Protein backbone atom coordinates (compact mmCIF):
# COMPACT_ATOMS: atom_id res chain seq x y z
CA UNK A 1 -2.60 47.12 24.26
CA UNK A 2 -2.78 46.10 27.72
CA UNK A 3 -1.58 42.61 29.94
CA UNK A 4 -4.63 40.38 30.02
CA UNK A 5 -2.68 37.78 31.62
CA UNK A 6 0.30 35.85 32.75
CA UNK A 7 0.24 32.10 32.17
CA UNK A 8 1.71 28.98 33.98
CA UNK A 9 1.91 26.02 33.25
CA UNK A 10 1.13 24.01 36.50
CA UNK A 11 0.99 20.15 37.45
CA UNK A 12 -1.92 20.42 39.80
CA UNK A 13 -4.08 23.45 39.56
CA UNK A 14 -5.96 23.15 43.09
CA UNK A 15 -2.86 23.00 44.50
CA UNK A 16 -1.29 25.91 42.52
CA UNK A 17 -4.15 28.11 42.88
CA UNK A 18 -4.26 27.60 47.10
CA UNK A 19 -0.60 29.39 47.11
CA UNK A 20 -1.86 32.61 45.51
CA UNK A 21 -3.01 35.63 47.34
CA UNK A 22 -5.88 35.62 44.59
CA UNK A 23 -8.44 32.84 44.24
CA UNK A 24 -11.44 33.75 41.98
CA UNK A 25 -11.59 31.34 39.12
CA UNK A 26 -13.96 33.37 36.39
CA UNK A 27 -13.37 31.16 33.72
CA UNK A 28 -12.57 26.90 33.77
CA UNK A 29 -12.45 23.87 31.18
CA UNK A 30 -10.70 21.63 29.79
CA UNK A 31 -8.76 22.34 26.28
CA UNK A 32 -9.35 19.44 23.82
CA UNK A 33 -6.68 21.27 21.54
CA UNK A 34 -4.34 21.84 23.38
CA UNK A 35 -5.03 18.32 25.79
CA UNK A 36 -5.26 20.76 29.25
CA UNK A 37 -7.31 21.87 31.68
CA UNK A 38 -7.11 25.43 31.67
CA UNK A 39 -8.75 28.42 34.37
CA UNK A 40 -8.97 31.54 34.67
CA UNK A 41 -7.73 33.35 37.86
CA UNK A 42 -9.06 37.46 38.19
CA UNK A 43 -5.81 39.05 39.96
CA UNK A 44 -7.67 42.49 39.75
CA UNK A 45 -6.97 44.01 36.42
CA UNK A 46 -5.35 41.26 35.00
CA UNK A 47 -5.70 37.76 35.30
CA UNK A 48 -3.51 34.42 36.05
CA UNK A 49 -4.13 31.48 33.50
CA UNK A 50 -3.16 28.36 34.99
CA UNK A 51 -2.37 25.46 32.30
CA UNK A 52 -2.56 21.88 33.49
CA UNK A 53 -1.52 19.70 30.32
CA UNK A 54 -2.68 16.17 31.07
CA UNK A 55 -0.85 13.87 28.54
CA UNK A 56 2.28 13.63 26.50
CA UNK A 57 0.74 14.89 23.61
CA UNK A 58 0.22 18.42 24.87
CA UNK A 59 1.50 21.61 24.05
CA UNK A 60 3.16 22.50 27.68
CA UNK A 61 4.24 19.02 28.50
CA UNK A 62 7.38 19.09 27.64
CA UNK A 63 7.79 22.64 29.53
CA UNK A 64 5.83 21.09 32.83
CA UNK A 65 8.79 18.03 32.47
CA UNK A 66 10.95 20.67 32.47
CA UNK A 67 9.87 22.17 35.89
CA UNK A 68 6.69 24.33 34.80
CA UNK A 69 6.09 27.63 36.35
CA UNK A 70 5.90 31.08 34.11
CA UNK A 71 5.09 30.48 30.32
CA UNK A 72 3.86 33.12 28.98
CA UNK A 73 2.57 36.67 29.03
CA UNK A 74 -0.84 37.52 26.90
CA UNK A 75 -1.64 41.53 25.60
CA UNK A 76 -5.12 42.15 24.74
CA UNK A 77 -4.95 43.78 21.35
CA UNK A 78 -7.96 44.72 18.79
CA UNK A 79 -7.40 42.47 16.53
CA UNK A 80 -5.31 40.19 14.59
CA UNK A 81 -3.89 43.29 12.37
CA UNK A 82 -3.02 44.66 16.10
CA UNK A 83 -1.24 41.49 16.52
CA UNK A 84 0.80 40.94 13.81
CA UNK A 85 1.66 44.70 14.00
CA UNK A 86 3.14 44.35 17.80
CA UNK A 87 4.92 41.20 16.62
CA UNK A 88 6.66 42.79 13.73
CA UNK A 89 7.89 45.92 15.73
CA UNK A 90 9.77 43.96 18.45
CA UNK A 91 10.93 41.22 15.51
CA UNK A 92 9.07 38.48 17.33
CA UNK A 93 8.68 35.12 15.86
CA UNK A 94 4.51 33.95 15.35
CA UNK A 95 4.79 30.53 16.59
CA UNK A 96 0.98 29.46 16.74
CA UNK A 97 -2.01 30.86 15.33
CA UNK A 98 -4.54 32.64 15.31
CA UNK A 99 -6.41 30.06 16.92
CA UNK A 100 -9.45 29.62 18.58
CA UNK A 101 -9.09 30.29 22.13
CA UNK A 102 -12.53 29.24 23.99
CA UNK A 103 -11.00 30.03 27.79
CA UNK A 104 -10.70 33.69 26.50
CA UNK A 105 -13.69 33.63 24.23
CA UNK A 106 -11.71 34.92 21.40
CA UNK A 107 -8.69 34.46 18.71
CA UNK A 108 -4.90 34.24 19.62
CA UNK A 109 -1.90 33.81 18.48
CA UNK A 110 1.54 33.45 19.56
CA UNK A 111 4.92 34.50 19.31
CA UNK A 112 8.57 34.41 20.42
CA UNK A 113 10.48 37.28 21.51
CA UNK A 114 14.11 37.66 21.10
CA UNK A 115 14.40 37.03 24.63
CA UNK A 116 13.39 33.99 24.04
CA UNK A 117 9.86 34.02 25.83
CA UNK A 118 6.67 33.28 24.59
CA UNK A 119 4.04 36.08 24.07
CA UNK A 120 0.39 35.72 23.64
CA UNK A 121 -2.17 38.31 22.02
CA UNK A 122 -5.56 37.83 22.13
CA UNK A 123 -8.54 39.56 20.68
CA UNK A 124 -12.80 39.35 20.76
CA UNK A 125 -14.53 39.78 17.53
């Protein structure tokens, strides 16, 4: 298992994006599921999501109301069994999924920790 990104939920991407040392969008569209527009940032060996949700009925709108910023860190795992496997040893919560994740071209799902914070997994195949 290793970090295959940190996400943030962000009110204007553009304008996010120009603040970071790092600027390579690999990856960029827009999210009918979850009602965002979503990229992909390479930070060299891991990569920076940025989530802009763009109406009410969003998954992250309520967070962005709330300020925005850090929402979540994703671990690339084999597979689903990985997952679920990581999720029961730290007694994490699954919140969502797995879903369909077409940003990452693959499968995630997500979980709670007992610190509160969201966790993402994601795997290919």
């Amino acid at each position: 298992m290793k970090i295959h990104h940190i996400g943030f939920v962000v009110a204007d991407r553009a304008r996010y994006r120009a603040n970071l040392p790092v600027q390579e969008v690999v990856a960029a569209l827009y999210d009918p599921v979850q009602k965002a527009h979503l990229e992909l940032i390479d930070a060299g060996g891991a990569y920076i999501e940025l989530i802009e949700p763009v109406e009410a009925e969003s998954f992250t709108w309520n967070f962005l109301q709330k300020g925005g910023g850090y929402h979540h860190i994703c671990y690339e795992v084999d597979s689903e069994a990985a997952a679920r496997e990581a999720v029961t040893a730290a007694r994490m919560v699954v919140t969502l999924g797995p879903v369909e994740a077409p940003l990452l071209n693959g499968q995630v799902l997500f979980a709670r920790n007992r610190n509160r914070e969201m966790v993402e997994f994601v795997w290919h195949g």
